[in-house]
GROMACS .gro file of C-alpha atoms in nm:
model
  489
    1MET     CA    1  26.904  11.699   2.430
    2ASN     CA    2  26.702  11.466   2.210
    3ARG     CA    3  26.490  11.630   1.939
    4LEU     CA    4  26.117  11.611   2.007
    5ASN     CA    5  25.886  11.512   1.725
    6PHE     CA    6  25.545  11.667   1.672
    7ASN     CA    7  25.350  11.388   1.842
    8GLN     CA    8  25.560  11.409   2.158
    9LEU     CA    9  25.520  11.787   2.177
   10PHE     CA   10  25.149  11.774   2.094
   11ASP     CA   11  25.078  11.509   2.356
   12ALA     CA   12  25.272  11.700   2.620
   13LEU     CA   13  25.059  12.016   2.590
   14PRO     CA   14  24.873  12.062   2.921
   15SER     CA   15  24.558  12.216   2.770
   16PRO     CA   16  24.315  12.041   2.533
   17HIS     CA   17  24.410  12.061   2.164
   18MET     CA   18  24.244  11.914   1.854
   19ILE     CA   19  24.318  11.943   1.480
   20VAL     CA   20  24.064  11.929   1.192
   21ASP     CA   21  24.110  11.928   0.814
   22GLY     CA   22  23.918  12.118   0.547
   23GLU     CA   23  23.633  11.868   0.562
   24LEU     CA   24  23.608  11.930   0.939
   25SER     CA   25  23.723  11.577   1.014
   26ILE     CA   26  23.936  11.520   1.326
   27VAL     CA   27  24.296  11.432   1.241
   28ALA     CA   28  24.462  11.466   1.584
   29VAL     CA   29  24.376  11.508   1.955
   30ASN     CA   30  24.605  11.523   2.258
   31PRO     CA   31  24.548  11.346   2.592
   32ALA     CA   32  24.425  11.669   2.756
   33TYR     CA   33  24.152  11.686   2.492
   34GLU     CA   34  24.053  11.325   2.564
   35GLY     CA   35  24.022  11.415   2.931
   36ALA     CA   36  23.818  11.730   2.868
   37THR     CA   37  23.569  11.562   2.638
   38GLY     CA   38  23.561  11.216   2.798
   39ARG     CA   39  23.626  11.057   2.457
   40LEU     CA   40  23.919  10.837   2.356
   41ARG     CA   41  24.143  10.918   2.063
   42ASP     CA   42  24.041  10.601   1.877
   43GLU     CA   43  23.678  10.709   1.895
   44LEU     CA   44  23.753  11.049   1.738
   45LEU     CA   45  24.028  11.024   1.475
   46GLY     CA   46  23.907  11.017   1.116
   47ARG     CA   47  23.548  11.106   1.204
   48ALA     CA   48  23.360  11.428   1.128
   49LEU     CA   49  23.373  11.674   1.416
   50PHE     CA   50  22.996  11.714   1.432
   51ASP     CA   51  22.936  11.340   1.415
   52CYS     CA   52  23.144  11.305   1.730
   53PHE     CA   53  22.986  11.609   1.895
   54PRO     CA   54  22.642  11.655   1.736
   55ASN     CA   55  22.451  11.977   1.787
   56GLU     CA   56  22.190  12.126   1.554
   57GLY     CA   57  22.149  12.453   1.742
   58PRO     CA   58  22.300  12.798   1.695
   59GLU     CA   59  22.613  12.708   1.896
   60ARG     CA   60  22.715  12.453   1.635
   61THR     CA   61  22.671  12.724   1.369
   62ARG     CA   62  22.899  12.959   1.566
   63LEU     CA   63  23.163  12.689   1.615
   64GLU     CA   64  23.164  12.581   1.250
   65ALA     CA   65  23.171  12.942   1.129
   66SER     CA   66  23.474  13.017   1.348
   67ILE     CA   67  23.671  12.722   1.206
   68ARG     CA   68  23.580  12.805   0.847
   69ARG     CA   69  23.683  13.169   0.895
   70VAL     CA   70  24.033  13.047   0.974
   71PHE     CA   71  24.045  12.840   0.654
   72GLU     CA   72  23.924  13.141   0.455
   73SER     CA   73  24.125  13.422   0.614
   74GLY     CA   74  24.442  13.245   0.728
   75ARG     CA   75  24.411  13.418   1.067
   76SER     CA   76  24.328  13.294   1.417
   77ASP     CA   77  23.970  13.318   1.539
   78THR     CA   78  23.845  13.325   1.901
   79LEU     CA   79  23.522  13.206   2.059
   80ALA     CA   80  23.558  13.350   2.408
   81PHE     CA   81  23.236  13.192   2.534
   82ILE     CA   82  23.025  12.913   2.384
   83GLU     CA   83  22.767  12.680   2.538
   84TYR     CA   84  22.805  12.336   2.380
   85GLU     CA   85  22.669  12.001   2.493
   86ILE     CA   86  22.891  11.693   2.463
   87PRO     CA   87  22.789  11.327   2.483
   88ILE     CA   88  22.831  11.169   2.824
   89SER     CA   89  22.977  10.863   2.649
   90SER     CA   90  23.025  10.720   2.303
   91ASN     CA   91  22.673  10.580   2.334
   92ALA     CA   92  22.432  10.859   2.236
   93ALA     CA   93  22.158  10.692   2.437
   94ASP     CA   94  22.340  10.789   2.757
   95GLY     CA   95  22.250  11.151   2.691
   96PHE     CA   96  22.441  11.479   2.678
   97GLU     CA   97  22.603  11.709   2.931
   98LYS     CA   98  22.582  12.087   2.897
   99ARG     CA   99  22.922  12.252   2.925
  100TYR     CA  100  23.075  12.593   2.858
  101TRP     CA  101  23.396  12.651   2.662
  102SER     CA  102  23.640  12.912   2.542
  103ALA     CA  103  23.816  12.820   2.216
  104VAL     CA  104  24.093  12.961   1.997
  105HIS     CA  105  24.125  12.835   1.639
  106SER     CA  106  24.465  12.880   1.469
  107PRO     CA  107  24.573  12.812   1.106
  108LEU     CA  108  24.831  12.545   1.015
  109CYS     CA  109  24.977  12.622   0.670
  110ASP     CA  110  25.183  12.439   0.411
  111ASP     CA  111  25.507  12.573   0.259
  112ALA     CA  112  25.307  12.781   0.009
  113GLY     CA  113  25.114  12.955   0.285
  114ARG     CA  114  24.784  12.775   0.224
  115VAL     CA  115  24.577  12.682   0.529
  116ILE     CA  116  24.547  12.303   0.529
  117LEU     CA  117  24.452  12.234   0.893
  118VAL     CA  118  24.304  12.423   1.190
  119LEU     CA  119  24.428  12.376   1.547
  120GLN     CA  120  24.170  12.418   1.824
  121ASN     CA  121  24.279  12.503   2.176
  122THR     CA  122  23.975  12.474   2.399
  123VAL     CA  123  23.931  12.550   2.768
  124ASP     CA  124  23.641  12.415   2.975
  125ILE     CA  125  23.499  12.709   3.178
  126THR     CA  126  23.190  12.522   3.296
  127GLU     CA  127  23.285  12.543   3.664
  128LEU     CA  128  23.318  12.921   3.649
  129VAL     CA  129  22.973  12.953   3.497
  130ARG     CA  130  22.821  12.712   3.748
  131LEU     CA  131  22.979  12.899   4.039
  132ARG     CA  132  22.812  13.222   3.931
  133THR     CA  133  22.480  13.052   3.864
  134ALA     CA  134  22.477  12.866   4.195
  135ALA     CA  135  22.569  13.174   4.398
  136GLY     CA  136  22.295  13.388   4.252
  137SER     CA  137  22.495  13.697   4.354
  138PRO     CA  138  22.822  13.833   4.223
  139ALA     CA  139  22.944  13.886   4.578
  140SER     CA  140  22.952  13.513   4.647
  141VAL     CA  141  23.172  13.433   4.348
  142PRO     CA  142  23.547  13.442   4.402
  143THR     CA  143  23.682  13.772   4.273
  144GLU     CA  144  23.944  13.626   4.035
  145GLU     CA  145  23.697  13.381   3.881
  146LEU     CA  146  23.428  13.649   3.841
  147ALA     CA  147  23.679  13.883   3.678
  148LEU     CA  148  23.785  13.608   3.437
  149LEU     CA  149  23.425  13.532   3.344
  150GLN     CA  150  23.349  13.902   3.296
  151ARG     CA  151  23.660  13.944   3.083
  152THR     CA  152  23.555  13.642   2.877
  153ARG     CA  153  23.222  13.806   2.798
  154GLU     CA  154  23.391  14.139   2.716
  155ILE     CA  155  23.626  13.965   2.474
  156GLU     CA  156  23.337  13.786   2.312
  157GLU     CA  157  23.140  14.110   2.269
  158ALA     CA  158  23.443  14.296   2.134
  159TYR     CA  159  23.506  14.012   1.893
  160ARG     CA  160  23.147  14.016   1.770
  161THR     CA  161  23.166  14.393   1.715
  162SER     CA  162  23.497  14.378   1.529
  163ARG     CA  163  23.375  14.082   1.326
  164SER     CA  164  23.065  14.276   1.223
  165GLN     CA  165  23.277  14.573   1.119
  166LEU     CA  166  23.514  14.347   0.926
  167ASP     CA  167  23.221  14.183   0.744
  168ARG     CA  168  23.087  14.529   0.659
  169PHE     CA  169  23.420  14.642   0.512
  170ARG     CA  170  23.456  14.313   0.325
  171HIS     CA  171  23.107  14.362   0.178
  172LEU     CA  172  23.195  14.714   0.063
  173PHE     CA  173  23.523  14.604  -0.095
  174GLU     CA  174  23.345  14.312  -0.263
  175GLN     CA  175  23.107  14.551  -0.440
  176ALA     CA  176  23.372  14.809  -0.535
  177PRO     CA  177  23.394  14.866  -0.914
  178GLY     CA  178  23.773  14.885  -0.900
  179LEU     CA  179  24.023  14.610  -0.826
  180VAL     CA  180  24.087  14.544  -0.456
  181ALA     CA  181  24.312  14.273  -0.313
  182LEU     CA  182  24.516  14.203  -0.002
  183LEU     CA  183  24.846  14.012  -0.035
  184ARG     CA  184  25.034  13.856   0.255
  185GLY     CA  185  25.398  13.761   0.302
  186PRO     CA  186  25.701  13.775   0.073
  187ASP     CA  187  25.531  13.548  -0.185
  188HIS     CA  188  25.238  13.793  -0.205
  189VAL     CA  189  24.973  13.530  -0.129
  190PHE     CA  190  24.614  13.642  -0.189
  191THR     CA  191  24.413  13.660   0.133
  192PHE     CA  192  24.133  13.865  -0.023
  193ALA     CA  193  24.032  13.959  -0.379
  194ASN     CA  194  23.705  14.133  -0.458
  195ARG     CA  195  23.460  14.043  -0.732
  196ALA     CA  196  23.617  14.278  -0.990
  197TYR     CA  197  23.964  14.133  -0.926
  198ARG     CA  198  23.837  13.773  -0.950
  199ALA     CA  199  23.661  13.855  -1.277
  200LEU     CA  200  23.985  13.999  -1.412
  201ALA     CA  201  24.161  13.675  -1.323
  202GLY     CA  202  23.907  13.453  -1.498
  203ASN     CA  203  23.634  13.426  -1.232
  204ARG     CA  204  23.828  13.186  -1.014
  205GLU     CA  205  23.908  13.171  -0.645
  206LEU     CA  206  24.239  13.345  -0.571
  207ARG     CA  207  24.259  13.311  -0.193
  208GLY     CA  208  24.571  13.117  -0.095
  209LEU     CA  209  24.738  13.153  -0.438
  210PRO     CA  210  25.079  13.325  -0.470
  211THR     CA  211  25.086  13.610  -0.721
  212ARG     CA  212  25.323  13.415  -0.948
  213GLU     CA  213  25.054  13.151  -1.007
  214VAL     CA  214  24.799  13.411  -1.115
  215PHE     CA  215  25.050  13.616  -1.314
  216PRO     CA  216  25.325  13.367  -1.417
  217GLU     CA  217  25.681  13.475  -1.346
  218ALA     CA  218  25.802  13.452  -1.706
  219GLU     CA  219  25.529  13.686  -1.833
  220ALA     CA  220  25.490  13.922  -1.536
  221LYS     CA  221  25.832  13.946  -1.377
  222GLY     CA  222  25.801  14.325  -1.373
  223LEU     CA  223  25.482  14.307  -1.167
  224VAL     CA  224  25.635  14.071  -0.910
  225ASP     CA  225  25.949  14.284  -0.896
  226LEU     CA  226  25.736  14.589  -0.809
  227LEU     CA  227  25.558  14.398  -0.531
  228ASP     CA  228  25.894  14.273  -0.398
  229ARG     CA  229  26.023  14.630  -0.389
  230VAL     CA  230  25.719  14.761  -0.198
  231TYR     CA  231  25.744  14.470   0.048
  232ALA     CA  232  26.119  14.523   0.100
  233THR     CA  233  26.126  14.904   0.121
  234GLY     CA  234  25.783  14.982   0.264
  235GLN     CA  235  25.740  15.254  -0.001
  236ALA     CA  236  25.411  15.267  -0.195
  237PHE     CA  237  25.401  15.243  -0.575
  238GLU     CA  238  25.154  15.388  -0.822
  239GLY     CA  239  25.155  15.316  -1.195
  240SER     CA  240  24.940  15.397  -1.499
  241GLY     CA  241  24.879  15.165  -1.795
  242LEU     CA  242  25.092  14.888  -1.646
  243ARG     CA  243  25.110  14.598  -1.897
  244VAL     CA  244  25.045  14.255  -1.745
  245LEU     CA  245  24.989  13.910  -1.896
  246ALA     CA  246  24.735  13.713  -1.691
  247SER     CA  247  24.709  13.335  -1.712
  248TYR     CA  248  24.358  13.194  -1.764
  249PRO     CA  249  24.281  12.821  -1.724
  250SER     CA  250  24.057  12.810  -2.034
  251VAL     CA  251  24.212  13.061  -2.279
  252GLY     CA  252  24.576  13.084  -2.173
  253LEU     CA  253  24.741  13.426  -2.160
  254ARG     CA  254  24.559  13.757  -2.194
  255GLU     CA  255  24.721  14.099  -2.223
  256LEU     CA  256  24.596  14.353  -1.967
  257PHE     CA  257  24.666  14.721  -1.901
  258LEU     CA  258  24.607  14.837  -1.543
  259ASP     CA  259  24.624  15.152  -1.334
  260VAL     CA  260  24.750  15.024  -0.997
  261SER     CA  261  24.863  15.134  -0.653
  262PHE     CA  262  25.050  14.910  -0.408
  263HIS     CA  263  25.051  15.021  -0.043
  264PRO     CA  264  25.242  14.837   0.233
  265VAL     CA  265  25.044  14.688   0.524
  266ARG     CA  266  25.235  14.693   0.854
  267ASP     CA  267  25.200  14.488   1.172
  268GLU     CA  268  25.191  14.637   1.523
  269ALA     CA  269  25.572  14.653   1.529
  270GLY     CA  270  25.581  14.852   1.205
  271ALA     CA  271  25.720  14.570   0.988
  272VAL     CA  272  25.565  14.516   0.643
  273GLU     CA  273  25.351  14.202   0.646
  274GLY     CA  274  25.153  14.245   0.325
  275ILE     CA  275  25.044  14.475   0.044
  276PHE     CA  276  24.708  14.639  -0.020
  277VAL     CA  277  24.636  14.650  -0.394
  278GLN     CA  278  24.398  14.888  -0.569
  279GLY     CA  279  24.355  14.929  -0.941
  280TYR     CA  280  24.139  14.981  -1.247
  281ASP     CA  281  24.131  14.775  -1.565
  282ARG     CA  282  24.210  15.014  -1.851
  283THR     CA  283  24.262  14.741  -2.111
  284GLU     CA  284  23.977  14.850  -2.340
  285SER     CA  285  24.066  15.220  -2.329
  286VAL     CA  286  24.434  15.147  -2.399
  287ARG     CA  287  24.340  14.920  -2.688
  288ALA     CA  288  24.096  15.181  -2.820
  289HIS     CA  289  24.375  15.441  -2.812
  290HIS     CA  290  24.603  15.197  -2.991
  291ARG     CA  291  24.336  15.127  -3.255
  292GLN     CA  292  24.286  15.501  -3.301
  293ARG     CA  293  24.657  15.551  -3.368
  294LEU     CA  294  24.656  15.262  -3.616
  295LEU     CA  295  24.346  15.409  -3.781
  296ILE     CA  296  24.512  15.748  -3.821
  297ASP     CA  297  24.824  15.586  -3.966
  298GLU     CA  298  24.609  15.373  -4.196
  299LEU     CA  299  24.405  15.676  -4.301
  300ASN     CA  300  24.719  15.872  -4.387
  301HIS     CA  301  24.839  15.576  -4.592
  302ARG     CA  302  24.502  15.541  -4.768
  303VAL     CA  303  24.484  15.912  -4.849
  304LYS     CA  304  24.822  15.893  -5.021
  305ASN     CA  305  24.714  15.585  -5.215
  306THR     CA  306  24.382  15.746  -5.308
  307LEU     CA  307  24.554  16.058  -5.442
  308SER     CA  308  24.783  15.836  -5.647
  309THR     CA  309  24.480  15.647  -5.781
  310ILE     CA  310  24.300  15.969  -5.875
  311GLN     CA  311  24.611  16.092  -6.052
  312SER     CA  312  24.636  15.766  -6.250
  313LEU     CA  313  24.266  15.796  -6.346
  314ALA     CA  314  24.291  16.158  -6.449
  315ARG     CA  315  24.578  16.130  -6.698
  316PRO     CA  316  24.418  15.886  -6.946
  317SER     CA  317  24.069  16.028  -6.893
  318PHE     CA  318  24.171  16.375  -7.012
  319ARG     CA  319  24.410  16.286  -7.291
  320ALA     CA  320  24.404  16.522  -7.588
  321ASP     CA  321  24.225  16.292  -7.836
  322ARG     CA  322  23.911  16.237  -7.621
  323ASP     CA  323  23.588  16.432  -7.606
  324ARG     CA  324  23.610  16.661  -7.304
  325GLU     CA  325  23.253  16.601  -7.184
  326GLU     CA  326  23.283  16.224  -7.215
  327ALA     CA  327  23.617  16.239  -7.037
  328ARG     CA  328  23.460  16.437  -6.753
  329ARG     CA  329  23.173  16.187  -6.710
  330THR     CA  330  23.410  15.890  -6.717
  331PHE     CA  331  23.644  16.047  -6.465
  332GLU     CA  332  23.359  16.148  -6.229
  333ALA     CA  333  23.210  15.798  -6.244
  334ARG     CA  334  23.542  15.645  -6.144
  335ILE     CA  335  23.579  15.895  -5.858
  336VAL     CA  336  23.226  15.811  -5.737
  337ALA     CA  337  23.312  15.439  -5.739
  338LEU     CA  338  23.618  15.514  -5.531
  339SER     CA  339  23.410  15.731  -5.295
  340ASN     CA  340  23.145  15.461  -5.248
  341ALA     CA  341  23.407  15.211  -5.138
  342HIS     CA  342  23.550  15.468  -4.895
  343ASN     CA  343  23.206  15.528  -4.744
  344LEU     CA  344  23.148  15.158  -4.683
  345LEU     CA  345  23.488  15.121  -4.519
  346SER     CA  346  23.434  15.428  -4.302
  347GLU     CA  347  23.120  15.267  -4.159
  348ARG     CA  348  23.337  14.972  -4.051
  349HIS     CA  349  23.621  15.194  -3.918
  350TRP     CA  350  23.835  15.093  -4.216
  351GLU     CA  351  23.851  14.733  -4.099
  352SER     CA  352  23.649  14.541  -4.359
  353ALA     CA  353  23.358  14.544  -4.604
  354ASP     CA  354  23.121  14.281  -4.740
  355LEU     CA  355  23.200  14.165  -5.094
  356GLU     CA  356  22.836  14.151  -5.210
  357THR     CA  357  22.769  14.498  -5.069
  358ILE     CA  358  23.063  14.640  -5.264
  359LEU     CA  359  22.939  14.464  -5.577
  360LEU     CA  360  22.577  14.586  -5.545
  361THR     CA  361  22.699  14.942  -5.483
  362GLU     CA  362  22.874  14.942  -5.821
  363LEU     CA  363  22.585  14.767  -6.001
  364ARG     CA  364  22.305  14.993  -5.878
  365ALA     CA  365  22.303  15.195  -6.204
  366LEU     CA  366  22.218  14.875  -6.395
  367ASP     CA  367  21.886  14.698  -6.449
  368LEU     CA  368  21.914  14.458  -6.158
  369ASP     CA  369  21.622  14.250  -6.288
  370ARG     CA  370  21.866  14.124  -6.552
  371VAL     CA  371  22.149  14.061  -6.304
  372ASP     CA  372  22.208  13.733  -6.117
  373LEU     CA  373  22.443  13.715  -5.817
  374SER     CA  374  22.559  13.401  -5.634
  375GLY     CA  375  22.829  13.332  -5.379
  376LEU     CA  376  22.894  13.284  -5.009
  377PRO     CA  377  22.964  13.584  -4.780
  378VAL     CA  378  23.322  13.714  -4.795
  379ARG     CA  379  23.466  13.986  -4.570
  380LEU     CA  380  23.714  14.201  -4.763
  381ASN     CA  381  24.004  14.384  -4.607
  382ALA     CA  382  24.029  14.758  -4.671
  383LYS     CA  383  24.282  14.728  -4.952
  384ALA     CA  384  24.080  14.465  -5.140
  385ALA     CA  385  23.752  14.655  -5.092
  386ILE     CA  386  23.888  14.959  -5.278
  387ALA     CA  387  24.053  14.748  -5.547
  388LEU     CA  388  23.743  14.534  -5.616
  389ALA     CA  389  23.520  14.844  -5.619
  390MET     CA  390  23.729  14.981  -5.906
  391ILE     CA  391  23.724  14.642  -6.086
  392PHE     CA  392  23.344  14.606  -6.055
  393HIS     CA  393  23.294  14.967  -6.165
  394GLU     CA  394  23.497  14.920  -6.484
  395LEU     CA  395  23.320  14.594  -6.570
  396ALA     CA  396  22.976  14.743  -6.495
  397SER     CA  397  23.047  15.053  -6.704
  398ASN     CA  398  23.164  14.836  -6.991
  399THR     CA  399  22.858  14.608  -6.989
  400LEU     CA  400  22.626  14.910  -6.977
  401LYS     CA  401  22.798  15.086  -7.269
  402TYR     CA  402  22.913  14.803  -7.493
  403GLY     CA  403  22.817  14.467  -7.341
  404ALA     CA  404  22.514  14.262  -7.243
  405LEU     CA  405  22.317  14.538  -7.070
  406SER     CA  406  22.359  14.772  -7.367
  407THR     CA  407  22.099  14.552  -7.542
  408ALA     CA  408  21.737  14.485  -7.448
  409SER     CA  409  21.779  14.107  -7.410
  410GLY     CA  410  22.121  14.077  -7.250
  411ARG     CA  411  22.184  13.938  -6.900
  412LEU     CA  412  22.467  13.957  -6.652
  413SER     CA  413  22.564  13.682  -6.410
  414VAL     CA  414  22.828  13.731  -6.138
  415ALA     CA  415  22.935  13.429  -5.930
  416TRP     CA  416  23.219  13.378  -5.685
  417GLU     CA  417  23.349  13.081  -5.491
  418LYS     CA  418  23.633  12.991  -5.261
  419ARG     CA  419  23.872  12.718  -5.371
  420SER     CA  420  24.122  12.616  -5.104
  421ASP     CA  421  24.337  12.932  -5.077
  422THR     CA  422  24.191  13.135  -5.367
  423ILE     CA  423  23.866  13.316  -5.447
  424VAL     CA  424  23.746  13.295  -5.808
  425PHE     CA  425  23.506  13.537  -5.979
  426HIS     CA  426  23.313  13.466  -6.300
  427TRP     CA  427  23.164  13.775  -6.466
  428ARG     CA  428  22.944  13.632  -6.745
  429GLU     CA  429  22.763  13.850  -7.004
  430THR     CA  430  22.526  13.692  -7.256
  431TRP     CA  431  22.336  13.860  -7.538
  432GLN     CA  432  22.235  13.805  -7.900
  433THR     CA  433  22.449  13.987  -8.153
  434ALA     CA  434  22.529  13.936  -8.518
  435GLU     CA  435  22.885  14.048  -8.467
  436THR     CA  436  23.165  13.857  -8.300
  437VAL     CA  437  23.237  14.001  -7.957
  438GLU     CA  438  23.586  14.141  -7.924
  439ILE     CA  439  23.770  14.315  -7.642
  440GLN     CA  440  23.929  14.642  -7.745
  441PRO     CA  441  24.240  14.723  -7.542
  442GLY     CA  442  24.228  15.055  -7.363
  443PHE     CA  443  24.278  15.226  -7.030
  444GLY     CA  444  23.998  15.023  -6.867
  445THR     CA  445  24.152  14.686  -6.951
  446ARG     CA  446  24.498  14.809  -6.857
  447MET     CA  447  24.367  14.929  -6.521
  448LEU     CA  448  24.195  14.594  -6.458
  449GLU     CA  449  24.518  14.412  -6.538
  450ARG     CA  450  24.720  14.640  -6.311
  451ILE     CA  451  24.483  14.599  -6.014
  452VAL     CA  452  24.433  14.221  -6.050
  453THR     CA  453  24.788  14.115  -6.123
  454GLY     CA  454  24.984  14.397  -5.965
  455GLU     CA  455  24.796  14.513  -5.658
  456LEU     CA  456  24.615  14.188  -5.565
  457GLU     CA  457  24.870  13.940  -5.710
  458GLY     CA  458  24.599  13.748  -5.895
  459ARG     CA  459  24.524  13.627  -6.247
  460MET     CA  460  24.270  13.740  -6.507
  461ASP     CA  461  24.154  13.619  -6.846
  462VAL     CA  462  23.859  13.697  -7.074
  463GLN     CA  463  23.677  13.462  -7.311
  464ALA     CA  464  23.476  13.628  -7.593
  465GLY     CA  465  23.246  13.458  -7.843
  466GLY     CA  466  22.933  13.493  -8.053
  467ASP     CA  467  22.693  13.497  -7.759
  468GLY     CA  468  22.883  13.708  -7.508
  469LEU     CA  469  23.193  13.705  -7.292
  470ILE     CA  470  23.327  13.582  -6.955
  471TRP     CA  471  23.579  13.757  -6.732
  472ASN     CA  472  23.754  13.507  -6.502
  473ILE     CA  473  23.942  13.657  -6.208
  474GLU     CA  474  24.132  13.447  -5.955
  475LEU     CA  475  24.269  13.615  -5.640
  476PRO     CA  476  24.467  13.478  -5.341
  477ALA     CA  477  24.234  13.466  -5.041
  478ILE     CA  478  24.508  13.598  -4.811
  479GLU     CA  479  24.529  13.915  -5.023
  480ILE     CA  480  24.160  14.005  -5.007
  481GLU     CA  481  24.000  13.846  -4.697
  482GLU     CA  482  23.985  14.018  -4.361
  483ILE     CA  483  24.190  13.839  -4.093
  484PRO     CA  484  23.965  13.806  -3.783
  485HIS     CA  485  24.091  13.950  -3.454
  486LEU     CA  486  24.178  13.694  -3.188
  487ALA     CA  487  23.909  13.686  -2.917
  488LEU     CA  488  24.068  13.708  -2.573
  489HIS     CA  489  23.763  13.738  -2.353
   0.00000   0.00000   0.00000
């Protein structure tokens, strides 16, 4: 037997059929449809449905809503009874004829499961309605025709009731704070996703998209494998803290952690036809837990380093040849400097501290009216904040005891600037003195050298003269600046 093509089969259908696209333009009609509407195919194809059959009343709204529901849901939709006037001819001036119809709208999908066209099968039931109207009494209407008309109305009422219930459930799911979605078929195509789920996926429309397009296969193979298993076995799955990488059109991939449950949806025969998805986005709580663990690890590390620093400060401070009271004051001052830096970092959860804030904290014992500061804001990482606090403390103690601020006329100027990949500090002290300024080597200078060159991998030099001195410190920016976290929202 010869193979029939679509046009041959479509034209051979005995009842009226018509096909519209997403713009509600007519793309195909069969001869039975031409006969039912009194319009030729050439008059209809390519034109908007409601230009061919205009109607501004509530029946047009019902008809259009039915067709659009099919595009949105991917499921057939029935109008068991609708009163709709059609033009007597292609000339609108000839007037319209009131007729009554029963219509079924069915989805036509592409290979990916997306609805691209809607097929309308319509039946003209005008004669049945007219028979009942003309008779004026149910007894005068043929029993079979009256039963059919009554059944038509019952179907329509049942449909309206079920549609109302469906809209109510859809509204409830839409407002649910958790993630709710319904997937259909072996490719897990989205037929519904509530507001929370759409927001998780970048505030985009998901209906008609396979799961692999929302969560790409290479990054979320485990997720798709779980869905495949539920679809194949019919056994539900529940998981906590499931890691998923979602693809966003504007920002690319984003790491998510979800609590999810996948439950099979079965048809009337008991076969799995889809999956009902519920879940909660636990990304922030998982990340907070991760940050807490890192913080504890970092705190343990910092405590060990701090104890080592205190030990290194204590040994030279309490050597045998020093005055015990002076040694105590010097040691306590260095411990306070260390404590101040710790307090500032604790306020920022040990993530960063502002350079100028660290500097002012160590200079607050000085006469700030004789101190000039200049430099752009710099966020210090935790390691650099502690190290620079100790550096500024030593320099401030020195200028107060022996340098510019030990005299009535001296001034201190601290400036910093960023040069390509380094940050340079200039600590300048100026005062009038009859003696040549000299730097005496001691524990303070050795500690400065160790911190600058050893811990921060920088360089330091000092220039002394008749009118004061300048400490120049150059540090790699990568060693002292905070690295910002990547924003994924």
